[in-house]
Amino acid sequence: MSSASELVVGSSRSLLAAKRHRTVRKNSRRIYSAYRDHQQGSSDEEGGDDKEVDSNDPEEMFQNIQYQKEIIANIRSRPWPMRRKLKVLKQAREIVLKYEGQLTRTRGYQTAGADLLKKLYRVLYNIVVTFIPWEVRIKKIESHFGSGVASYFIFLRWLFGINIVLTIMTGSFVVLPELLAGAPFGTTRSKTIPKEHLASAQDLDTIWSLGGYLQYSVLFYGYYGSVRKIGSAGYRLPLAYFLVGMAVFAYSFIILLRKMAKNSRLSLVSASDENFTFCWRVFCAWDYLIGNPEAAECKGAAIVNNIREAIVEEQEKKKDTSLAVLISLRILANILVLLSLAGSIYIIYFVVDRSQKLEQEKPELTLWEKNEVSVVVSLITMIAPSAFELVAQLEMYHPRTSLRFQLARVLVLYLGNLYSLIIALLDKVNSMSSTPHESSSNWTNTSSTISSLSAQVPRISVSEHRNSTMATISTAINFVHNRSSLVIAYNQTIPFEKNARSQQDQCWETYVGQEMLKLSIIDMIFTVASILLIDFIRGLVVRYLSDCCCWDLESKFPEYGEFKIAENVLHLIYNQGMIWMGAFFSPCLPAFNVLKLIGLMYLRSWAVLTCNVPHQQVFRASRSNNFYLAMLLFMLFLCMLPTIFAIVRYRPSEHCGPFSGQEKIYDIISDTVASDFPLWFSKVMSYVTSPVVVLPAVLLLFMLIYYLQAIARSLKFTNNQLRIQLQTERTEDKKKVFQMAAARLQTPEASADKNPDQQESDIPSHEASIHTSSSQQNGSVTNVQSPINHSDSIRTITQSASGADLNEGHVSESVRRPAVIVLPKHQVEPLPNRPRHFIGGQSGSCRSKSCHHMAYNPPSGLSNAIHTDPLYRKTIRSLHPVEAAGIIAAQNYGGRRGPTTRYVIVNEHRPRRKLLCSATRIPRHYLMEEPTEILELYPRNIKHYTPRTNPQHPPRSHTSQQLRKEEEETGKDRKRTSLGKSLRPCSLPDHHQQAHFYIGERLDSFRESQRARNEIQKDDEEEAGKEGVDWGDFNLPSPSQASIKEKVCFHTQRHPVHSPRRQHQSPTRSRHMGSQLKPKLRGQLETHLTESDSASIASSSDQQNSSTDQYIQVIHSKERHLGSDVRQEKVSKKKTKANFDINYTESNDLICSNV
Amino acid sequence: MGNKQTIFTAQQLDAYQDCTYFTRKEILRLFYRYRDLAPQLVPLDYTNHPDVKLPYELIGSMPELKDNPFRQRIAEVFSEDGEGNMTLDDFLDMFSVLSEMAPRDLKAYYAFKIYDFNDDDFICKSDLEKTLNKLTRNELTEDEVKMVCEKVIDEADLDNDGRLSLEDFQHMINRAPDFLSTFHIRI
């Protein structure tokens, strides 16, 4: 019993191994060898044999060592119990130790180095992993709210990472150098607070509006000095400022695109088409890492949530509503959304405009007036999404689509806000950067006139009433005239002061930076407020007031706040957009954003865990991760545009910032190139930037893009093709299932009145005919087919004729392979039911050859019997995707129907190409062949055989048999030469004896190996099935080789060596059994002989029992022949065979017990 | 080093290292973990392969496993006697497979065995139901369970035999993005 269970386990294991082998075989030699190692494990003797052979063949030895090493290297990836792994490992080690020569030293170093690297990498990785922030927090949230909500936090964390990098970039290359080496605060005009502002510089009010000290600090563009080189090291701050500004964008782009590529790769892996949502939710749901009860609880809840989600989603698919209403509703909704968008944009523009006007009109602005813009913008960003959500309910989209729509709309809204804001700002900037010149020039004019006027006061005063033309002058004159000259002086200083202030105020870059920072701050405040008010307070109210309220607060109106993933993610994106927009003008913005994100992380996670409920229908946001990223990318691009525009379009401020005095900000690059680089470099640069280079480069880029796109398209196309193929395969499968069911229904009926082995449905017979025709085309023995057609009337004759043909074929083709090819055709003939049915002798003629093949085939069949159909299919698929559809069909047949398989057997011996030529699906059948079929075949063969064999010496009076005899006698010699490929007529006792004799001999010669193998015997058994399968895949020609052992060169052909062994395995098992049951067996055989002599196939009554026996006998005889021939002729070959045989004998024990 | 030598011989350690995904140190740590489960049972000297088995009750009480709904199955699958009673070898085996270094195929194979409750080499509906009920602690209604089972089989059953073979399972699990990260016990 234990052995039986062992077998089951083994088979499953081998299933896995075989499967693994197949899937990865193509590209991984490692696995391949692993597979080989399986074999080795099972037949260590092969290793042992190798050893013997190796001694004189260093190449082989080396290979063997390699194999063993691969065993050692891969043993850990075997699904074996440890005990077994240890054993195999020990053996492999011993072998390696024994034969490993000097060549391994360098290799040892190599592996040691690789190990070290691996370890280092692992340690580093572990360290890195521990530094990932908020892992626990996110896990906790995940377990509460599922992957969707967690995805928000993961996204937040990712943004946090980006911002940290940005902060480091700006901090280390711009802010720190400026602080350390730049001119200290107060030394230059751009770094000093104007006196008149000094008093109010520390006021909260000023600070709040980012004026005063804050304005004149590293926070903003204006503070940075324009000295080309600062510090003793000559740090080029302006250049660094510009480069970092650009690098911020470049880095963001790169990191974003990389992330997107990775995501899309992942989503490709989980191909959109293959939908395993439920499977994954069930089988991959549990996180085995979870190690505390609370988390487990959460995870359980999350899984339930997840599965429900999937169910809901599934049900959503089935919903349906009337189209017309829906469409009109959707149109309405879109109109509403558009209106609100336009409204929000108008409001923002209006507010900015108003604030500008106010600034101009009023000297003192109230707090509201100062912050009007950012407050309005923040309010809109807060309120509009909810409005959109309401609108979205009109549309009745699938929740996921509506989520997408919602996201897109909110994104557009945010973008509109930012853009209208920045455009309004740039408007202002425009006026700012243009007015200073005029005003200053105006002022200089006026001042000069004033001074000149003051000098000419008396004169003018005299002529005052006469000259009252120019208003300005007259006022000045009035001033001068009415007040003293002191007043004039005062008048002069005031304008100067004013002018200085306006100059500094005119630092539009700082202004933009201030606005962005202000916006960011206000946004943060609003976020916090909304979380506290809308979520927290609401949660409190709902929880504690629900008792004293007339309706249920928790389920009706206020409810608990839901966590809206989409809006929140978008808010993050929006926030990041502001940062990108302002980063150039306010280098500390990323740093501020880092702080903001940290705060947001804690606040949000706290809020989520305390006062939010999971969204009722949480949809996998992780899938739309790339959607978020795409939006972020979009945002980045759009936020970069204004900055770039400002850089390119506007002149930098005259008196502040690192670029003051330059015509354009980017001039810093060309200046640097011109002044700080060698001459040749600037020359090269000028060449490179000339249209001659740039245009072709752009062209090249376009070409590249086009090419890549074409490739992508073609890949997509092939992808689709493959997918379609897979689908058809699957549908084909389903069809097969139905057919199979039909076949099952048929077979019982057939078996009722026919012999069990002759249950052939119509389809197989058709196939048989197909086969014959195809074989005809192949053409080595064309005349064989015609007999089949006549079969009913002249069956015996035709058969014998075919047999003769066969022999002739042999004669003509001294080489065996052709003969093998011929054989199949003959086999086809006996297969049709009717002929065999009626005339027993008929099949016999062919059998001489066919049985031989059978002898080889059964192993695969037997071993396969353990396996399930799917496996086969898979192997086939993996091997021959092209044929797949047909193959599957064939398999299905094969699985249940014996008859067809026979034909396949025939085909098996042919080269692949021919299989393809012949009826497409049939080739696979052999794989599915059931052992019973084989057994059934054998009996007949034997039956007829033995009679035949006997007749040979004492001829009998049977026309057909005589014919056969003749054939055999003629063919005998050739067959002999062909190493007893066909079963030589021999008396049964002889078979037995000889077989045994051989076994003994082999055992002696290979005792060592046997001993070794005994240990792994079980393993062998387990693997037998698997190997059989594999063998079936790639050893098609091997049967022939086995039969033509002369050709089998053990040294050179490794596969053949394996395969024959496999083939023999089951036969030998049975043979072994046969030897045990010898007396009884013989008796049975005798009876069968008599029966067969009477030429009745109807011996069927005990056929199944007897069949196995006979089958065994056949094998014996075959082996005997092999043995005898080999022994007499080639000792070395004997050895190889002996090897196989030993294997069989070893393995037999278990099998016998099973039987 | 000397201390370690007394527990395992160098060869043993080497062999374990080859057979698992652990380093020497981890193996020793695992040994101590194993021993800590039952100090009176497990000897400190493993050089002569003592035949010691810890009962499932002890194995299942490890913090790494005790919250796992499949702990019993895990122990059963990895124990050689199929009852959940584990030798040190089994123990190492288990955590080797569940370590993060183990390849996907290996993990998938054992995952299949774990989910195959009745050991018939197929995941059939009853297995699925058990899996689901363990996973969700019976929180799903019967209809929901039924529906999910149907969907699962519908999705993953490639040969339409109404149950999942190892092939089906691997096909499905190999495409799961988070299988590797979740089928993993850090020890």
PDB file of C-alpha atoms in Angstrom, chain A residues 8-9 11-13 15-16 19-20 22-24 30-31 72-86 89 93 118-119 122 125-126 129 266 269-271 274-294 296-297 299-301 303-304 307-308 310-311 314-315 317-318 620 726 730 733-734 737 868-871 873-875 877, chain B residues 11-12 14-23 26 49 51 63-64 66-70 74 80 87 89-90 92-93 96 98 100-101 103 105-106 109-110 113-115 119 121-123 128 131-132 135-137 139-141 144 147-148 151-161 163-179 181-186:
ATOM      1  CA  VAL A   8       0.961   8.365  -6.568  1.00  0.00           C
ATOM      2  CA  VAL A   9       3.166  10.886  -4.949  1.00  0.00           C
ATOM      3  CA  SER A  11       3.621  10.529 -10.281  1.00  0.00           C
ATOM      4  CA  SER A  12       2.480  13.890  -9.119  1.00  0.00           C
ATOM      5  CA  ARG A  13       5.998  14.896  -8.516  1.00  0.00           C
ATOM      6  CA  LEU A  15       4.177  15.618 -13.222  1.00  0.00           C
ATOM      7  CA  LEU A  16       5.561  18.721 -11.837  1.00  0.00           C
ATOM      8  CA  LYS A  19       5.978  20.094 -16.642  1.00  0.00           C
ATOM      9  CA  ARG A  20       8.651  22.290 -15.366  1.00  0.00           C
ATOM     10  CA  ARG A  22       8.904  21.312 -20.579  1.00  0.00           C
ATOM     11  CA  THR A  23       8.041  24.856 -19.827  1.00  0.00           C
ATOM     12  CA  VAL A  24      11.497  26.051 -19.290  1.00  0.00           C
ATOM     13  CA  ARG A  30      19.820  24.398 -15.941  1.00  0.00           C
ATOM     14  CA  ILE A  31      16.370  23.025 -15.666  1.00  0.00           C
ATOM     15  CA  ILE A  72      24.020  19.543  -6.713  1.00  0.00           C
ATOM     16  CA  ALA A  73      23.242  23.012  -7.833  1.00  0.00           C
ATOM     17  CA  ASN A  74      19.603  22.374  -8.428  1.00  0.00           C
ATOM     18  CA  ILE A  75      18.736  19.871  -5.854  1.00  0.00           C
ATOM     19  CA  ARG A  76      17.148  22.474  -3.701  1.00  0.00           C
ATOM     20  CA  SER A  77      14.590  23.268  -6.304  1.00  0.00           C
ATOM     21  CA  ARG A  78      13.295  19.736  -6.435  1.00  0.00           C
ATOM     22  CA  PRO A  79      10.056  19.043  -4.788  1.00  0.00           C
ATOM     23  CA  TRP A  80      11.408  16.127  -2.881  1.00  0.00           C
ATOM     24  CA  PRO A  81      11.453  15.459   0.773  1.00  0.00           C
ATOM     25  CA  MET A  82      14.670  16.345   2.415  1.00  0.00           C
ATOM     26  CA  ARG A  83      15.717  12.789   3.041  1.00  0.00           C
ATOM     27  CA  ARG A  84      15.713  12.014  -0.581  1.00  0.00           C
ATOM     28  CA  LYS A  85      17.438  15.183  -1.535  1.00  0.00           C
ATOM     29  CA  LEU A  86      20.173  14.395   0.894  1.00  0.00           C
ATOM     30  CA  LEU A  89      23.073  14.884  -3.151  1.00  0.00           C
ATOM     31  CA  ARG A  93      28.869  14.569  -4.470  1.00  0.00           C
ATOM     32  CA  LYS A 118      24.771  37.097  -4.269  1.00  0.00           C
ATOM     33  CA  LYS A 119      25.018  37.315  -0.552  1.00  0.00           C
ATOM     34  CA  ARG A 122      20.823  39.971  -0.648  1.00  0.00           C
ATOM     35  CA  TYR A 125      18.377  44.234  -0.524  1.00  0.00           C
ATOM     36  CA  ASN A 126      17.305  43.350   2.969  1.00  0.00           C
ATOM     37  CA  VAL A 129      13.680  46.830   2.292  1.00  0.00           C
ATOM     38  CA  LEU A 266       3.642  43.686 -14.829  1.00  0.00           C
ATOM     39  CA  VAL A 269       2.450  39.464 -17.268  1.00  0.00           C
ATOM     40  CA  SER A 270      -1.012  39.338 -15.894  1.00  0.00           C
ATOM     41  CA  ALA A 271      -2.193  39.628 -19.423  1.00  0.00           C
ATOM     42  CA  GLU A 274      -6.359  36.039 -19.301  1.00  0.00           C
ATOM     43  CA  ASN A 275      -8.681  36.655 -16.513  1.00  0.00           C
ATOM     44  CA  PHE A 276      -7.891  34.860 -13.361  1.00  0.00           C
ATOM     45  CA  THR A 277      -9.393  37.341 -10.986  1.00  0.00           C
ATOM     46  CA  PHE A 278     -11.174  34.789  -8.906  1.00  0.00           C
ATOM     47  CA  CYS A 279      -8.339  32.346  -8.928  1.00  0.00           C
ATOM     48  CA  TRP A 280      -5.903  34.910  -7.777  1.00  0.00           C
ATOM     49  CA  ARG A 281      -8.231  36.194  -5.189  1.00  0.00           C
ATOM     50  CA  VAL A 282      -8.554  32.744  -3.817  1.00  0.00           C
ATOM     51  CA  PHE A 283      -5.157  31.235  -4.221  1.00  0.00           C
ATOM     52  CA  CYS A 284      -2.938  34.238  -3.900  1.00  0.00           C
ATOM     53  CA  ALA A 285      -5.021  36.022  -1.382  1.00  0.00           C
ATOM     54  CA  TRP A 286      -3.511  34.822   1.801  1.00  0.00           C
ATOM     55  CA  ASP A 287      -0.348  36.556   2.748  1.00  0.00           C
ATOM     56  CA  TYR A 288       1.727  33.865   4.389  1.00  0.00           C
ATOM     57  CA  LEU A 289       3.813  36.508   6.003  1.00  0.00           C
ATOM     58  CA  ILE A 290       1.046  37.520   8.309  1.00  0.00           C
ATOM     59  CA  GLY A 291       2.092  36.651  11.781  1.00  0.00           C
ATOM     60  CA  ASN A 292      -0.188  38.319  14.198  1.00  0.00           C
ATOM     61  CA  PRO A 293      -3.786  37.592  14.933  1.00  0.00           C
ATOM     62  CA  GLU A 294      -5.001  41.089  14.371  1.00  0.00           C
ATOM     63  CA  ALA A 296      -4.789  37.878  10.194  1.00  0.00           C
ATOM     64  CA  GLU A 297      -8.192  39.126  11.139  1.00  0.00           C
ATOM     65  CA  LYS A 299      -6.471  40.021   6.088  1.00  0.00           C
ATOM     66  CA  GLY A 300      -9.421  37.730   6.399  1.00  0.00           C
ATOM     67  CA  ALA A 301     -11.710  40.699   6.232  1.00  0.00           C
ATOM     68  CA  ILE A 303     -10.092  38.789   1.447  1.00  0.00           C
ATOM     69  CA  VAL A 304     -13.780  38.615   2.014  1.00  0.00           C
ATOM     70  CA  ILE A 307     -14.004  38.394  -3.150  1.00  0.00           C
ATOM     71  CA  ARG A 308     -17.235  40.235  -2.683  1.00  0.00           C
ATOM     72  CA  ALA A 310     -15.135  40.453  -7.536  1.00  0.00           C
ATOM     73  CA  ILE A 311     -18.607  39.057  -7.248  1.00  0.00           C
ATOM     74  CA  GLU A 314     -19.114  40.024 -12.050  1.00  0.00           C
ATOM     75  CA  GLN A 315     -22.701  40.939 -11.483  1.00  0.00           C
ATOM     76  CA  LYS A 317     -21.313  42.824 -16.141  1.00  0.00           C
ATOM     77  CA  LYS A 318     -24.762  41.454 -16.422  1.00  0.00           C
ATOM     78  CA  ARG A 620      -8.891  47.342  -7.835  1.00  0.00           C
ATOM     79  CA  LEU A 726      -5.190  29.880 -27.528  1.00  0.00           C
ATOM     80  CA  ARG A 730      -9.725  26.019 -25.727  1.00  0.00           C
ATOM     81  CA  ASP A 733     -11.035  21.400 -26.214  1.00  0.00           C
ATOM     82  CA  LYS A 734     -14.590  21.863 -25.270  1.00  0.00           C
ATOM     83  CA  VAL A 737     -15.072  16.977 -24.391  1.00  0.00           C
ATOM     84  CA  THR A 868      -3.770  12.378 -16.654  1.00  0.00           C
ATOM     85  CA  ASP A 869      -4.763  13.639 -19.967  1.00  0.00           C
ATOM     86  CA  PRO A 870      -4.128  17.294 -19.321  1.00  0.00           C
ATOM     87  CA  LEU A 871      -0.510  16.662 -18.828  1.00  0.00           C
ATOM     88  CA  ARG A 873      -1.874  17.863 -23.768  1.00  0.00           C
ATOM     89  CA  LYS A 874       0.378  20.266 -22.225  1.00  0.00           C
ATOM     90  CA  THR A 875       3.472  18.518 -23.287  1.00  0.00           C
ATOM     91  CA  ARG A 877       1.326  21.959 -26.765  1.00  0.00           C
TER      92      ARG A 877
ATOM     93  CA  GLN B  11      29.088  17.811   5.801  1.00  0.00           C
ATOM     94  CA  GLN B  12      25.602  17.907   7.139  1.00  0.00           C
ATOM     95  CA  ASP B  14      26.882  21.656   3.602  1.00  0.00           C
ATOM     96  CA  ALA B  15      24.292  19.210   2.480  1.00  0.00           C
ATOM     97  CA  TYR B  16      21.531  21.213   4.082  1.00  0.00           C
ATOM     98  CA  GLN B  17      22.785  24.301   2.427  1.00  0.00           C
ATOM     99  CA  ASP B  18      22.701  22.579  -0.888  1.00  0.00           C
ATOM    100  CA  CYS B  19      19.263  21.218  -0.311  1.00  0.00           C
ATOM    101  CA  THR B  20      17.650  24.374   0.953  1.00  0.00           C
ATOM    102  CA  TYR B  21      17.766  28.028   0.224  1.00  0.00           C
ATOM    103  CA  PHE B  22      19.324  28.827   3.516  1.00  0.00           C
ATOM    104  CA  THR B  23      22.682  29.898   4.611  1.00  0.00           C
ATOM    105  CA  GLU B  26      19.876  30.424   8.877  1.00  0.00           C
ATOM    106  CA  HIS B  49      20.588  11.645  12.605  1.00  0.00           C
ATOM    107  CA  ASP B  51      14.833  10.242  14.657  1.00  0.00           C
ATOM    108  CA  PRO B  63       3.985  32.398  15.497  1.00  0.00           C
ATOM    109  CA  GLU B  64       4.777  32.186  11.809  1.00  0.00           C
ATOM    110  CA  LYS B  66      -0.431  29.994  14.011  1.00  0.00           C
ATOM    111  CA  ASP B  67      -2.475  32.610  12.223  1.00  0.00           C
ATOM    112  CA  ASN B  68      -2.296  30.939   8.900  1.00  0.00           C
ATOM    113  CA  PRO B  69      -5.578  29.380   7.954  1.00  0.00           C
ATOM    114  CA  PHE B  70      -3.724  26.690   6.072  1.00  0.00           C
ATOM    115  CA  ILE B  74       1.172  23.159   5.285  1.00  0.00           C
ATOM    116  CA  GLU B  80       6.899  12.970   5.552  1.00  0.00           C
ATOM    117  CA  THR B  87      11.296  16.044  11.561  1.00  0.00           C
ATOM    118  CA  ASP B  89      14.419  17.762   7.727  1.00  0.00           C
ATOM    119  CA  ASP B  90      10.787  18.428   7.039  1.00  0.00           C
ATOM    120  CA  LEU B  92      13.902  22.859   6.960  1.00  0.00           C
ATOM    121  CA  ASP B  93      12.194  21.776   3.811  1.00  0.00           C
ATOM    122  CA  SER B  96      13.084  26.500   2.399  1.00  0.00           C
ATOM    123  CA  LEU B  98       8.501  29.162   1.739  1.00  0.00           C
ATOM    124  CA  GLU B 100      11.801  34.119  -0.660  1.00  0.00           C
ATOM    125  CA  MET B 101      14.582  32.510  -2.618  1.00  0.00           C
ATOM    126  CA  PRO B 103      11.643  29.565  -7.354  1.00  0.00           C
ATOM    127  CA  ASP B 105       7.695  26.520  -9.797  1.00  0.00           C
ATOM    128  CA  LEU B 106       8.625  24.968  -6.550  1.00  0.00           C
ATOM    129  CA  TYR B 109       3.924  22.912  -6.682  1.00  0.00           C
ATOM    130  CA  TYR B 110       3.680  23.051  -2.960  1.00  0.00           C
ATOM    131  CA  LYS B 113      -0.444  20.453  -2.652  1.00  0.00           C
ATOM    132  CA  ILE B 114      -1.523  22.681   0.146  1.00  0.00           C
ATOM    133  CA  TYR B 115      -4.748  23.598  -1.536  1.00  0.00           C
ATOM    134  CA  ASP B 119      -4.631  14.625  -1.746  1.00  0.00           C
ATOM    135  CA  ASP B 121      -3.744  15.563  -7.084  1.00  0.00           C
ATOM    136  CA  PHE B 122      -6.597  17.687  -8.261  1.00  0.00           C
ATOM    137  CA  ILE B 123      -8.148  20.723  -6.785  1.00  0.00           C
ATOM    138  CA  LEU B 128     -11.954  24.991  -3.265  1.00  0.00           C
ATOM    139  CA  THR B 131      -9.917  26.790   0.841  1.00  0.00           C
ATOM    140  CA  LEU B 132     -12.447  29.538   0.654  1.00  0.00           C
ATOM    141  CA  LEU B 135      -9.607  31.878   3.906  1.00  0.00           C
ATOM    142  CA  THR B 136     -12.685  33.843   4.747  1.00  0.00           C
ATOM    143  CA  ARG B 137     -13.439  32.178   8.050  1.00  0.00           C
ATOM    144  CA  GLU B 139     -17.860  34.739   6.256  1.00  0.00           C
ATOM    145  CA  LEU B 140     -19.116  34.192   2.772  1.00  0.00           C
ATOM    146  CA  THR B 141     -22.551  32.859   2.240  1.00  0.00           C
ATOM    147  CA  GLU B 144     -21.115  33.223  -2.723  1.00  0.00           C
ATOM    148  CA  MET B 147     -20.242  31.121  -7.209  1.00  0.00           C
ATOM    149  CA  VAL B 148     -16.612  31.782  -6.488  1.00  0.00           C
ATOM    150  CA  LYS B 151     -15.750  31.055 -11.320  1.00  0.00           C
ATOM    151  CA  VAL B 152     -12.402  29.762 -10.225  1.00  0.00           C
ATOM    152  CA  ILE B 153     -12.837  26.521 -12.021  1.00  0.00           C
ATOM    153  CA  ASP B 154     -14.217  28.276 -15.003  1.00  0.00           C
ATOM    154  CA  GLU B 155     -11.209  30.509 -15.168  1.00  0.00           C
ATOM    155  CA  ALA B 156      -8.448  28.111 -14.531  1.00  0.00           C
ATOM    156  CA  ASP B 157      -9.672  24.770 -15.719  1.00  0.00           C
ATOM    157  CA  LEU B 158      -8.099  24.450 -19.093  1.00  0.00           C
ATOM    158  CA  ASP B 159      -9.147  20.927 -19.873  1.00  0.00           C
ATOM    159  CA  ASN B 160     -12.704  21.290 -18.710  1.00  0.00           C
ATOM    160  CA  ASP B 161     -12.654  18.339 -16.439  1.00  0.00           C
ATOM    161  CA  ARG B 163     -11.222  20.378 -11.455  1.00  0.00           C
ATOM    162  CA  LEU B 164      -7.824  21.913 -11.430  1.00  0.00           C
ATOM    163  CA  SER B 165      -4.840  19.816 -12.178  1.00  0.00           C
ATOM    164  CA  LEU B 166      -1.375  20.854 -11.266  1.00  0.00           C
ATOM    165  CA  GLU B 167      -0.960  22.050 -14.796  1.00  0.00           C
ATOM    166  CA  ASP B 168      -3.956  24.288 -14.593  1.00  0.00           C
ATOM    167  CA  PHE B 169      -2.868  25.547 -11.286  1.00  0.00           C
ATOM    168  CA  GLN B 170       0.597  26.393 -12.388  1.00  0.00           C
ATOM    169  CA  HIS B 171      -0.639  27.999 -15.516  1.00  0.00           C
ATOM    170  CA  MET B 172      -2.805  30.227 -13.447  1.00  0.00           C
ATOM    171  CA  ILE B 173      -0.452  30.887 -10.607  1.00  0.00           C
ATOM    172  CA  ASN B 174       2.470  31.681 -12.839  1.00  0.00           C
ATOM    173  CA  ARG B 175       0.592  34.644 -14.070  1.00  0.00           C
ATOM    174  CA  ALA B 176      -0.350  35.910 -10.691  1.00  0.00           C
ATOM    175  CA  PRO B 177       1.616  39.016  -9.949  1.00  0.00           C
ATOM    176  CA  ASP B 178       1.661  38.690  -6.215  1.00  0.00           C
ATOM    177  CA  PHE B 179       1.920  34.983  -5.692  1.00  0.00           C
ATOM    178  CA  SER B 181       5.390  37.788  -2.558  1.00  0.00           C
ATOM    179  CA  THR B 182       2.563  36.267  -0.622  1.00  0.00           C
ATOM    180  CA  PHE B 183       3.526  32.614  -0.617  1.00  0.00           C
ATOM    181  CA  HIS B 184       6.411  33.339   1.574  1.00  0.00           C
ATOM    182  CA  ILE B 185       7.214  33.063   5.232  1.00  0.00           C
ATOM    183  CA  ARG B 186       9.964  35.134   6.640  1.00  0.00           C
TER     184      ARG B 186
END
